[in-house]
């Protein structure tokens, strides 16, 4: 196998945890700042839009009403003057032409008095006049072309002398291109400054998150070191204590009944404490990345068969059948000892929480480009409210039964950590009183970027499963 340049990097669980926290904190910083910037930008843009355009719109409406009054007074020629002299808004890029136009229309929408000035395109187009005839007044914004830009139009209907009909319509147009340019520039500035602010918030958020998480990271490292050191130091006295008790039990016939029972309890409890210490040490090493890990091509069915063979004697004592099903040829990259430990944890749980006369099925297959190992039992099952907590350290569904069976509440935590170390995942599904299915999903060897053994006959022969392993093997006869 090509090991050079292709070894998988072991990612420290603590680093992964704090990296996720740092990312989430940074996203929260950016999200809060982004929301504040959006609210500020929207308020600023619409405020500027109101203060820039509202005076022009009020001016156009005021001039339209003034010309309508002149029309009613009988001064049609003055009312329909083509422009207002002295307008303070010159055309963009031009000197001289004013930026306000006044046009008059009859009730059918035909212009009454022509203009010698060149009118902007779009000034008299559309149905604004008809809307004013029907509604009394109407307004819109049209494109006046390259020379004039955006134009705000306001049309007001002029009633007849008796008020029973509409004599015509006065339309006033004012150029708002300068204001539109200012608003466009403001929008561009807001977007650019917002993007730069979010980028700065992301960089600053990462820095602040690192600073904020530094004490937590130190506490995590100290905790993992303490657990590892304490577990390591406890193993020796526990081993000596158990050995002393077992030596005394060799002379059971010379001991009183109560003394022998107490020594049996000491052996049992020291075994339990030793299991807890070993599991804690394993978890601490997994979390800190200090556990040595091999990278080998592993045939998952062979590993599952070895695990089933190891627990078959215990299954026979409890009258539980152990069955195997193997499909496809799933190969994975990983540490065979760690993966076998995870499989044994799943098989051990399947036996502990099974019924006498029940069965345990271990199945391997390929699914959606991943190697799958399933351990199915016909045991007591797990209530739905406990499923989300399985894998938490020292969490046990039935503490009395787990204690009686020798469980510590750390096995699934170890199995889940081993799965995560191999870029896999462990999921559990269960139906109360029917059984539980534990699914270990791992990347296939070819998916992990390694050459599969399918085209390497020599290594394939070495890694091939036992030829006696059929589609299904039974540990007990029915």
CSV table of C-alpha atoms in Angstrom, one decimal:
chain,number,residue,atom,x,y,z
A,1,UNK,CA,0.0,0.0,0.0
A,2,UNK,CA,1.2,3.5,-0.8
A,3,UNK,CA,1.7,4.8,2.7
A,4,UNK,CA,3.9,7.8,1.9
A,5,UNK,CA,1.9,11.0,1.5
A,6,UNK,CA,-1.4,9.1,2.1
A,7,UNK,CA,-1.6,8.5,5.8
A,8,UNK,CA,-4.7,9.9,7.4
A,9,UNK,CA,-4.2,12.6,9.9
A,10,UNK,CA,-5.6,12.0,13.4
A,11,UNK,CA,-7.6,15.0,14.3
A,12,UNK,CA,-7.6,15.8,18.0
A,13,UNK,CA,-11.1,15.6,19.4
A,14,UNK,CA,-10.6,18.6,21.6
A,15,UNK,CA,-9.3,20.7,18.7
A,16,UNK,CA,-12.3,19.7,16.7
A,17,UNK,CA,-14.6,20.7,19.5
A,18,UNK,CA,-13.1,24.1,20.0
A,19,UNK,CA,-12.8,24.7,16.3
A,20,UNK,CA,-16.5,24.1,16.0
A,21,UNK,CA,-17.2,26.5,19.0
A,22,UNK,CA,-14.9,29.1,17.4
A,23,UNK,CA,-16.7,28.9,14.1
A,24,UNK,CA,-20.1,29.1,15.7
A,25,UNK,CA,-19.1,32.1,17.8
A,26,UNK,CA,-17.7,33.9,14.7
A,27,UNK,CA,-20.8,33.2,12.8
A,28,UNK,CA,-22.9,34.7,15.6
A,29,UNK,CA,-20.7,37.8,15.7
A,30,UNK,CA,-21.1,38.2,11.9
A,31,UNK,CA,-24.8,37.4,12.0
A,32,UNK,CA,-25.5,40.0,14.7
A,33,UNK,CA,-23.3,42.6,13.0
A,34,UNK,CA,-24.9,41.8,9.6
A,35,UNK,CA,-28.4,42.2,11.0
A,36,UNK,CA,-27.4,45.6,12.6
A,37,UNK,CA,-25.8,46.7,9.3
A,38,UNK,CA,-28.9,45.7,7.3
A,39,UNK,CA,-31.2,47.6,9.7
A,40,UNK,CA,-29.0,50.7,9.7
A,41,UNK,CA,-28.5,50.6,5.9
A,42,UNK,CA,-32.2,50.2,5.2
A,43,UNK,CA,-33.1,53.0,7.5
A,44,UNK,CA,-30.3,55.3,6.1
A,45,UNK,CA,-31.2,54.5,2.4
A,46,UNK,CA,-35.0,55.1,2.8
A,47,UNK,CA,-34.3,58.2,5.0
A,48,UNK,CA,-32.0,59.6,2.3
A,49,UNK,CA,-34.6,58.7,-0.4
A,50,UNK,CA,-37.3,60.5,1.5
A,51,UNK,CA,-35.3,63.7,2.2
A,52,UNK,CA,-33.9,63.9,-1.3
A,53,UNK,CA,-37.0,63.1,-3.4
A,54,UNK,CA,-39.9,64.3,-1.2
A,55,UNK,CA,-39.1,68.1,-1.6
A,56,UNK,CA,-39.1,67.6,-5.4
A,57,UNK,CA,-42.3,65.7,-5.4
A,58,UNK,CA,-43.9,68.3,-3.2
A,59,UNK,CA,-42.6,71.0,-5.5
A,60,UNK,CA,-44.0,69.3,-8.6
A,61,UNK,CA,-47.4,68.8,-6.9
A,62,UNK,CA,-47.5,72.5,-5.8
A,63,UNK,CA,-46.6,73.7,-9.3
A,64,UNK,CA,-49.2,71.4,-10.9
A,65,UNK,CA,-52.0,72.8,-8.7
A,66,UNK,CA,-50.8,76.4,-9.4
A,67,UNK,CA,-51.1,75.8,-13.2
A,68,UNK,CA,-54.4,74.1,-12.7
A,69,UNK,CA,-55.7,77.2,-10.9
A,70,UNK,CA,-54.4,79.4,-13.7
A,71,UNK,CA,-56.3,77.2,-16.2
A,72,UNK,CA,-59.5,77.6,-14.1
A,73,UNK,CA,-59.0,81.3,-14.1
A,74,UNK,CA,-59.0,81.3,-17.9
A,75,UNK,CA,-55.3,81.8,-18.5
A,76,UNK,CA,-54.7,78.7,-20.5
A,77,UNK,CA,-51.6,80.1,-22.3
A,78,UNK,CA,-49.9,80.9,-19.0
A,79,UNK,CA,-51.1,77.7,-17.4
A,80,UNK,CA,-49.5,75.6,-20.1
A,81,UNK,CA,-46.1,77.2,-20.4
A,82,UNK,CA,-43.6,74.6,-21.3
A,83,UNK,CA,-41.2,75.4,-18.5
A,84,UNK,CA,-40.7,77.2,-15.3
A,85,UNK,CA,-37.9,79.9,-15.6
A,86,UNK,CA,-35.4,80.1,-12.9
A,87,UNK,CA,-35.5,76.4,-12.0
A,88,UNK,CA,-32.5,75.7,-9.8
A,89,UNK,CA,-31.8,72.2,-11.2
A,90,UNK,CA,-29.7,72.3,-14.4
A,91,UNK,CA,-29.6,69.3,-16.7
A,92,UNK,CA,-26.8,66.8,-16.2
A,93,UNK,CA,-23.9,67.7,-18.5
A,94,UNK,CA,-25.8,70.6,-20.1
A,95,UNK,CA,-26.0,74.3,-19.4
A,96,UNK,CA,-29.2,76.3,-19.8
A,97,UNK,CA,-32.2,73.9,-20.1
A,98,UNK,CA,-34.3,73.9,-17.0
A,99,UNK,CA,-35.4,70.6,-15.4
A,100,UNK,CA,-39.1,71.2,-15.0
A,101,UNK,CA,-41.7,70.8,-17.7
A,102,UNK,CA,-45.4,71.8,-17.7
A,103,UNK,CA,-47.8,70.2,-20.3
A,104,UNK,CA,-51.5,70.4,-20.7
A,105,UNK,CA,-53.9,67.8,-22.1
A,106,UNK,CA,-57.5,67.6,-22.8
A,107,UNK,CA,-59.8,65.1,-21.2
A,108,UNK,CA,-59.0,62.6,-24.0
A,109,UNK,CA,-55.3,62.8,-23.4
A,110,UNK,CA,-54.3,65.0,-26.4
A,111,UNK,CA,-51.7,67.8,-25.8
A,112,UNK,CA,-53.3,71.3,-26.0
A,113,UNK,CA,-50.3,73.6,-26.5
A,114,UNK,CA,-47.1,72.4,-28.1
A,115,UNK,CA,-43.6,73.3,-26.9
A,116,UNK,CA,-40.7,74.6,-28.8
A,117,UNK,CA,-38.3,72.9,-26.4
A,118,UNK,CA,-37.2,69.4,-27.1
A,119,UNK,CA,-39.1,67.3,-24.7
A,120,UNK,CA,-37.5,64.3,-23.0
A,121,UNK,CA,-38.5,60.9,-24.3
A,122,UNK,CA,-41.1,59.3,-22.0
A,123,UNK,CA,-42.4,62.6,-20.6
A,124,UNK,CA,-45.8,62.3,-22.4
A,125,UNK,CA,-45.8,58.6,-22.8
A,126,UNK,CA,-47.9,56.1,-20.8
A,127,UNK,CA,-51.3,56.3,-19.3
A,128,UNK,CA,-50.6,58.8,-16.5
A,129,UNK,CA,-53.1,61.4,-18.0
A,130,UNK,CA,-55.9,58.8,-18.1
A,131,UNK,CA,-55.2,57.8,-14.5
A,132,UNK,CA,-55.4,61.5,-13.5
A,133,UNK,CA,-58.7,61.9,-15.3
A,134,UNK,CA,-60.1,58.9,-13.5
A,135,UNK,CA,-58.6,59.4,-10.0
A,136,UNK,CA,-58.1,63.2,-9.9
A,137,UNK,CA,-54.2,62.9,-9.7
A,138,UNK,CA,-51.5,60.4,-10.4
A,139,UNK,CA,-47.7,60.3,-10.3
A,140,UNK,CA,-44.9,58.1,-11.5
A,141,UNK,CA,-41.2,58.0,-12.5
A,142,UNK,CA,-40.1,57.6,-16.1
A,143,UNK,CA,-36.8,57.5,-18.0
A,144,UNK,CA,-36.0,60.7,-19.8
A,145,UNK,CA,-33.1,59.3,-21.8
A,146,UNK,CA,-29.4,59.9,-21.5
A,147,UNK,CA,-29.6,63.7,-21.5
A,148,UNK,CA,-32.3,64.0,-18.7
A,149,UNK,CA,-32.3,60.8,-16.8
A,150,UNK,CA,-35.1,59.9,-14.4
A,151,UNK,CA,-38.1,62.3,-14.3
A,152,UNK,CA,-40.8,62.5,-11.7
A,153,UNK,CA,-44.2,63.2,-13.2
A,154,UNK,CA,-47.3,64.5,-11.4
A,155,UNK,CA,-50.6,65.0,-13.2
A,156,UNK,CA,-53.7,66.7,-11.8
A,157,UNK,CA,-57.1,66.9,-13.4
A,158,UNK,CA,-58.7,70.3,-14.0
A,159,UNK,CA,-62.5,70.3,-13.5
A,160,UNK,CA,-64.9,72.2,-15.7
A,161,UNK,CA,-66.4,75.4,-14.5
A,162,UNK,CA,-69.5,73.7,-13.2
A,163,UNK,CA,-67.5,70.8,-11.7
A,164,UNK,CA,-69.5,68.1,-13.5
A,165,UNK,CA,-66.7,67.0,-15.8
A,166,UNK,CA,-62.9,67.2,-16.4
A,167,UNK,CA,-61.7,69.9,-18.7
A,168,UNK,CA,-58.2,68.6,-19.0
A,169,UNK,CA,-55.0,67.6,-17.2
A,170,UNK,CA,-51.9,69.5,-16.1
A,171,UNK,CA,-48.7,67.4,-16.1
A,172,UNK,CA,-45.6,68.6,-14.3
A,173,UNK,CA,-42.3,66.7,-14.7
A,174,UNK,CA,-39.2,67.3,-12.7
A,175,UNK,CA,-35.8,65.7,-13.2
A,176,UNK,CA,-34.6,63.7,-10.3
A,177,UNK,CA,-31.5,62.2,-11.9
A,178,UNK,CA,-29.1,64.0,-9.5
A,179,UNK,CA,-31.0,62.5,-6.6
A,180,UNK,CA,-31.1,59.1,-8.1
A,181,UNK,CA,-27.3,59.2,-8.7
A,182,UNK,CA,-26.8,60.2,-5.1
A,183,UNK,CA,-29.0,57.3,-3.9
A,184,UNK,CA,-27.2,54.9,-6.2
A,185,UNK,CA,-23.8,56.0,-4.9
A,186,UNK,CA,-25.1,55.7,-1.3
A,187,UNK,CA,-26.3,52.1,-2.0
A,188,UNK,CA,-23.0,51.1,-3.5
A,189,UNK,CA,-21.2,52.6,-0.5
A,190,UNK,CA,-23.5,50.8,1.9
A,191,UNK,CA,-22.9,47.5,0.2
A,192,UNK,CA,-19.1,47.9,0.0
A,193,UNK,CA,-18.8,49.1,3.6
A,194,UNK,CA,-21.1,46.3,4.8
A,195,UNK,CA,-19.1,43.6,3.0
A,196,UNK,CA,-15.8,45.1,4.4
A,197,UNK,CA,-17.4,45.3,7.9
A,198,UNK,CA,-18.5,41.7,7.7
A,199,UNK,CA,-15.1,40.6,6.5
A,200,UNK,CA,-13.5,42.5,9.4
A,201,UNK,CA,-16.0,41.1,11.8
A,202,UNK,CA,-15.1,37.5,10.6
A,203,UNK,CA,-11.4,38.1,11.1
A,204,UNK,CA,-11.9,39.9,14.4
A,205,UNK,CA,-14.5,37.3,15.5
A,206,UNK,CA,-12.0,34.5,15.0
A,207,UNK,CA,-9.4,36.4,17.0
A,208,UNK,CA,-11.9,37.2,19.8
A,209,UNK,CA,-13.2,33.7,19.8
A,210,UNK,CA,-9.7,32.3,20.2
A,211,UNK,CA,-9.1,34.7,23.1
A,212,UNK,CA,-12.4,33.9,24.7
A,213,UNK,CA,-11.9,30.1,24.4
A,214,UNK,CA,-8.3,30.1,25.6
A,215,UNK,CA,-9.3,29.5,29.3
A,216,UNK,CA,-11.8,26.8,28.3
A,217,UNK,CA,-9.2,25.1,26.1
A,218,UNK,CA,-6.7,25.1,29.0
A,219,UNK,CA,-9.3,23.7,31.3
A,220,UNK,CA,-10.1,21.0,28.8
A,221,UNK,CA,-6.5,20.0,28.4
A,222,UNK,CA,-6.0,20.0,32.2
A,223,UNK,CA,-9.1,17.8,32.6
A,224,UNK,CA,-8.0,15.3,30.0
A,225,UNK,CA,-4.5,15.2,31.5
A,226,UNK,CA,-6.0,14.6,35.0
A,227,UNK,CA,-8.3,11.9,33.8
A,228,UNK,CA,-5.5,10.1,31.9
A,229,UNK,CA,-3.1,10.4,34.9
A,230,UNK,CA,-5.7,9.4,37.4
A,231,UNK,CA,-6.9,6.4,35.4
A,232,UNK,CA,-3.3,5.3,34.8
A,233,UNK,CA,-2.3,5.6,38.5
A,234,UNK,CA,-5.5,3.7,39.6
A,235,UNK,CA,-4.8,0.7,37.5
A,236,UNK,CA,-1.8,-0.5,39.5
A,237,UNK,CA,-3.3,-0.5,43.0
A,238,UNK,CA,-6.6,-2.0,41.7
A,239,UNK,CA,-4.7,-4.8,40.1
A,240,UNK,CA,-2.7,-5.4,43.3
A,241,UNK,CA,-5.9,-5.3,45.3
A,242,UNK,CA,-7.6,-7.8,43.1
A,243,UNK,CA,-4.6,-10.1,43.1
A,244,UNK,CA,-4.4,-10.0,46.9
A,245,UNK,CA,-8.1,-10.9,47.2
A,246,UNK,CA,-7.8,-13.7,44.7
A,247,UNK,CA,-4.8,-15.1,46.6
A,248,UNK,CA,-6.8,-15.1,49.8
A,249,UNK,CA,-9.7,-16.8,48.0
A,250,UNK,CA,-7.5,-19.8,47.1
A,251,UNK,CA,-7.7,-20.7,50.8
A,252,UNK,CA,-11.5,-20.4,50.8
A,253,UNK,CA,-12.0,-23.5,52.8
A,254,UNK,CA,-10.1,-22.0,55.7
A,255,UNK,CA,-12.1,-18.8,55.6
A,256,UNK,CA,-15.4,-18.1,57.3
A,257,UNK,CA,-18.4,-17.8,55.0
A,258,UNK,CA,-18.8,-14.1,55.4
A,259,UNK,CA,-15.1,-13.5,54.8
A,260,UNK,CA,-15.2,-15.4,51.6
A,261,UNK,CA,-18.2,-13.5,50.4
A,262,UNK,CA,-16.6,-10.2,51.2
A,263,UNK,CA,-13.5,-11.2,49.2
A,264,UNK,CA,-15.7,-12.1,46.3
A,265,UNK,CA,-17.3,-8.7,46.5
A,266,UNK,CA,-13.8,-7.1,46.6
A,267,UNK,CA,-12.8,-9.0,43.4
A,268,UNK,CA,-16.0,-8.0,41.7
A,269,UNK,CA,-15.8,-4.3,42.6
A,270,UNK,CA,-12.1,-4.1,41.7
A,271,UNK,CA,-12.9,-5.6,38.3
A,272,UNK,CA,-15.6,-3.0,37.9
A,273,UNK,CA,-13.3,-0.1,39.0
A,274,UNK,CA,-10.5,-1.4,36.7
A,275,UNK,CA,-12.9,-1.5,33.8
A,276,UNK,CA,-13.9,2.1,34.5
A,277,UNK,CA,-10.2,3.2,34.8
A,278,UNK,CA,-9.3,1.5,31.5
A,279,UNK,CA,-12.3,3.0,29.7
A,280,UNK,CA,-11.5,6.5,31.1
A,281,UNK,CA,-7.9,6.2,30.0
A,282,UNK,CA,-9.0,5.1,26.6
A,283,UNK,CA,-11.4,8.0,26.2
A,284,UNK,CA,-8.8,10.5,27.5
A,285,UNK,CA,-6.3,9.2,25.0
A,286,UNK,CA,-8.9,9.3,22.2
A,287,UNK,CA,-9.8,12.8,23.1
A,288,UNK,CA,-6.3,14.1,23.3
A,289,UNK,CA,-5.1,12.3,20.1
A,290,UNK,CA,-2.3,10.5,22.1
A,291,UNK,CA,-3.6,7.0,21.2
A,292,UNK,CA,-1.4,5.4,18.7
A,293,UNK,CA,-3.3,4.5,15.5
A,294,UNK,CA,-2.4,2.2,12.7
A,295,UNK,CA,-3.6,2.8,9.1
A,296,UNK,CA,-4.2,-0.5,7.4
A,297,UNK,CA,-6.6,-1.8,4.8
A,298,UNK,CA,-9.2,-3.9,6.7
A,299,UNK,CA,-11.8,-6.3,5.4
A,300,UNK,CA,-14.8,-5.3,7.6
A,301,UNK,CA,-16.4,-8.7,7.3
A,302,UNK,CA,-13.3,-10.5,8.7
A,303,UNK,CA,-13.1,-8.1,11.6
A,304,UNK,CA,-16.8,-8.6,12.3
A,305,UNK,CA,-16.3,-12.4,12.2
A,306,UNK,CA,-13.5,-12.2,14.7
A,307,UNK,CA,-15.6,-10.1,17.0
A,308,UNK,CA,-18.5,-12.6,16.8
A,309,UNK,CA,-16.2,-15.5,17.5
A,310,UNK,CA,-14.9,-13.8,20.6
A,311,UNK,CA,-18.3,-13.3,22.2
A,312,UNK,CA,-19.8,-16.6,21.0
A,313,UNK,CA,-18.8,-18.5,24.2
A,314,UNK,CA,-20.5,-15.9,26.4
A,315,UNK,CA,-23.6,-16.0,24.1
A,316,UNK,CA,-23.8,-19.8,24.5
A,317,UNK,CA,-23.8,-19.3,28.3
A,318,UNK,CA,-26.8,-17.0,28.0
A,319,UNK,CA,-28.5,-19.1,25.3
A,320,UNK,CA,-28.3,-16.3,22.7
A,321,UNK,CA,-27.7,-17.1,19.0
A,322,UNK,CA,-25.0,-15.2,17.2
A,323,UNK,CA,-25.7,-14.9,13.5
A,324,UNK,CA,-23.7,-13.3,10.7
A,325,UNK,CA,-24.5,-11.9,7.3
A,326,UNK,CA,-21.9,-10.5,5.0
A,327,UNK,CA,-22.6,-8.8,1.7
A,328,UNK,CA,-20.3,-7.2,-0.9
A,329,UNK,CA,-16.6,-6.7,0.0
A,330,UNK,CA,-16.4,-3.6,2.2
A,331,UNK,CA,-12.8,-2.6,2.9
A,332,UNK,CA,-11.9,0.3,5.2
A,333,UNK,CA,-8.8,2.2,6.3
A,334,UNK,CA,-8.1,2.2,10.0
A,335,UNK,CA,-6.7,0.7,13.1
A,336,UNK,CA,-7.9,-2.9,13.4
A,337,UNK,CA,-7.5,-3.0,17.2
A,338,UNK,CA,-9.6,0.1,17.7
A,339,UNK,CA,-12.3,-0.9,15.2
A,340,UNK,CA,-12.5,-4.4,16.8
A,341,UNK,CA,-12.8,-2.7,20.2
A,342,UNK,CA,-15.8,-0.7,18.9
A,343,UNK,CA,-17.4,-3.8,17.4
A,344,UNK,CA,-16.9,-5.7,20.7
A,345,UNK,CA,-18.6,-2.8,22.6
A,346,UNK,CA,-21.7,-3.1,20.3
A,347,UNK,CA,-21.8,-6.9,20.5
A,348,UNK,CA,-21.3,-6.8,24.3
A,349,UNK,CA,-24.3,-4.4,24.7
A,350,UNK,CA,-26.4,-6.6,22.3
A,351,UNK,CA,-25.7,-9.5,24.7
A,352,UNK,CA,-26.2,-7.6,28.0
A,353,UNK,CA,-29.6,-6.2,27.1
A,354,UNK,CA,-30.9,-9.3,25.3
A,355,UNK,CA,-33.3,-11.9,26.4
A,356,UNK,CA,-32.5,-15.6,27.0
A,357,UNK,CA,-33.2,-17.4,23.8
A,358,UNK,CA,-32.8,-14.3,21.8
A,359,UNK,CA,-30.4,-13.6,18.9
A,360,UNK,CA,-27.8,-11.2,17.8
A,361,UNK,CA,-27.1,-10.5,14.1
A,362,UNK,CA,-24.0,-8.8,12.9
A,363,UNK,CA,-24.2,-7.7,9.3
A,364,UNK,CA,-21.7,-6.0,6.9
A,365,UNK,CA,-22.4,-4.5,3.5
A,366,UNK,CA,-21.8,-1.5,1.3
A,367,UNK,CA,-24.3,1.3,1.1
A,368,UNK,CA,-24.1,4.7,-0.6
A,369,UNK,CA,-20.4,4.5,-1.0
A,370,UNK,CA,-19.7,3.6,2.7
A,371,UNK,CA,-18.9,0.5,4.6
A,372,UNK,CA,-21.7,-0.5,7.0
A,373,UNK,CA,-21.6,-2.7,10.0
A,374,UNK,CA,-24.9,-3.4,11.8
A,375,UNK,CA,-25.4,-5.2,15.1
A,376,UNK,CA,-29.1,-6.1,15.6
A,377,UNK,CA,-30.5,-7.7,18.7
A,378,UNK,CA,-33.9,-8.9,19.9
A,379,UNK,CA,-33.5,-7.5,23.4
A,380,UNK,CA,-35.5,-5.2,25.5
A,381,UNK,CA,-35.0,-2.1,23.3
A,382,UNK,CA,-34.5,1.5,24.3
A,383,UNK,CA,-37.3,4.1,24.9
A,384,UNK,CA,-37.2,6.9,22.4
A,385,UNK,CA,-36.5,9.6,25.0
A,386,UNK,CA,-33.2,8.0,25.9
A,387,UNK,CA,-31.9,7.6,22.3
A,388,UNK,CA,-30.5,11.2,22.0
A,389,UNK,CA,-28.4,10.7,25.2
A,390,UNK,CA,-26.8,7.4,24.3
A,391,UNK,CA,-23.1,7.9,23.9
A,392,UNK,CA,-22.9,10.4,26.7
A,393,UNK,CA,-20.4,9.4,29.3
A,394,UNK,CA,-21.8,7.4,32.2
A,395,UNK,CA,-25.3,7.7,30.8
A,396,UNK,CA,-27.2,4.5,31.3
A,397,UNK,CA,-30.9,3.9,30.5
A,398,UNK,CA,-31.5,1.3,33.3
A,399,UNK,CA,-28.8,2.0,35.9
A,400,UNK,CA,-29.8,-1.0,38.0
A,401,UNK,CA,-29.7,-3.4,35.1
A,402,UNK,CA,-26.5,-1.9,33.7
A,403,UNK,CA,-24.8,-2.1,37.1
A,404,UNK,CA,-25.9,-5.8,37.5
A,405,UNK,CA,-24.6,-6.6,34.0
A,406,UNK,CA,-21.3,-4.8,34.7
A,407,UNK,CA,-21.9,-1.8,32.5
A,408,UNK,CA,-20.1,1.5,33.1
A,409,UNK,CA,-21.9,3.8,30.7
A,410,UNK,CA,-18.6,4.4,28.8
A,411,UNK,CA,-18.7,1.7,26.1
A,412,UNK,CA,-20.8,3.6,23.6
A,413,UNK,CA,-18.8,6.7,24.2
A,414,UNK,CA,-15.6,4.8,23.3
A,415,UNK,CA,-17.3,3.3,20.2
A,416,UNK,CA,-18.5,6.7,19.0
A,417,UNK,CA,-15.1,8.2,19.6
A,418,UNK,CA,-13.4,5.4,17.6
A,419,UNK,CA,-16.0,5.9,14.8
A,420,UNK,CA,-15.3,9.6,14.7
A,421,UNK,CA,-11.6,9.0,14.7
A,422,UNK,CA,-12.1,7.0,11.5
A,423,UNK,CA,-14.3,9.7,9.9
A,424,UNK,CA,-17.3,7.5,10.5
A,425,UNK,CA,-20.4,7.7,12.7
A,426,UNK,CA,-22.4,5.5,15.0
A,427,UNK,CA,-26.2,5.6,15.1
A,428,UNK,CA,-28.7,3.7,17.2
A,429,UNK,CA,-32.3,2.9,16.4
A,430,UNK,CA,-34.5,0.9,18.7
A,431,UNK,CA,-38.1,-0.2,19.3
A,432,UNK,CA,-39.0,-1.0,22.9
A,433,UNK,CA,-39.5,-4.7,23.6
A,434,UNK,CA,-38.4,-5.6,20.1
A,435,UNK,CA,-34.7,-4.8,19.8
A,436,UNK,CA,-32.0,-2.3,18.9
A,437,UNK,CA,-29.9,-1.8,15.8
A,438,UNK,CA,-26.5,-0.2,16.1
A,439,UNK,CA,-25.0,1.0,12.8
A,440,UNK,CA,-21.4,1.8,12.3
A,441,UNK,CA,-20.7,3.7,9.1
A,442,UNK,CA,-17.2,4.1,7.8
A,443,UNK,CA,-15.7,5.5,4.5
A,444,UNK,CA,-14.8,2.8,2.0
A,445,UNK,CA,-11.1,2.4,1.3
A,446,UNK,CA,-11.4,3.7,-2.2
A,447,UNK,CA,-13.4,6.7,-0.9
A,448,UNK,CA,-10.7,7.5,1.5
A,449,UNK,CA,-8.2,8.1,-1.3
A,450,UNK,CA,-6.4,4.7,-1.0
A,451,UNK,CA,-6.0,2.0,-3.6
A,452,UNK,CA,-8.5,-0.7,-3.0
A,453,UNK,CA,-7.3,-4.3,-2.7
A,454,UNK,CA,-9.6,-5.5,-5.4
A,455,UNK,CA,-6.8,-5.3,-8.0
A,456,UNK,CA,-4.1,-6.6,-5.7
A,457,UNK,CA,-4.4,-10.4,-5.6
A,458,UNK,CA,-1.6,-11.0,-3.2
A,459,UNK,CA,-2.8,-8.6,-0.5
A,460,UNK,CA,-6.4,-9.5,-1.2
A,461,UNK,CA,-5.6,-13.2,-0.4
A,462,UNK,CA,-4.0,-12.1,2.9
A,463,UNK,CA,-7.0,-10.0,3.8
A,464,UNK,CA,-9.7,-12.3,2.6
A,465,UNK,CA,-12.2,-13.6,5.1
A,466,UNK,CA,-12.2,-17.1,6.3
A,467,UNK,CA,-13.4,-19.3,3.5
A,468,UNK,CA,-15.6,-21.1,5.9
A,469,UNK,CA,-17.5,-17.9,6.6
A,470,UNK,CA,-20.8,-18.3,4.7
A,471,UNK,CA,-23.7,-15.9,4.2
A,472,UNK,CA,-24.9,-16.8,7.7
A,473,UNK,CA,-23.4,-18.6,10.7
A,474,UNK,CA,-25.3,-19.6,13.8
A,475,UNK,CA,-23.7,-19.8,17.2
A,476,UNK,CA,-26.3,-22.1,18.7
A,477,UNK,CA,-28.5,-24.7,17.0
A,478,UNK,CA,-32.2,-23.9,17.1
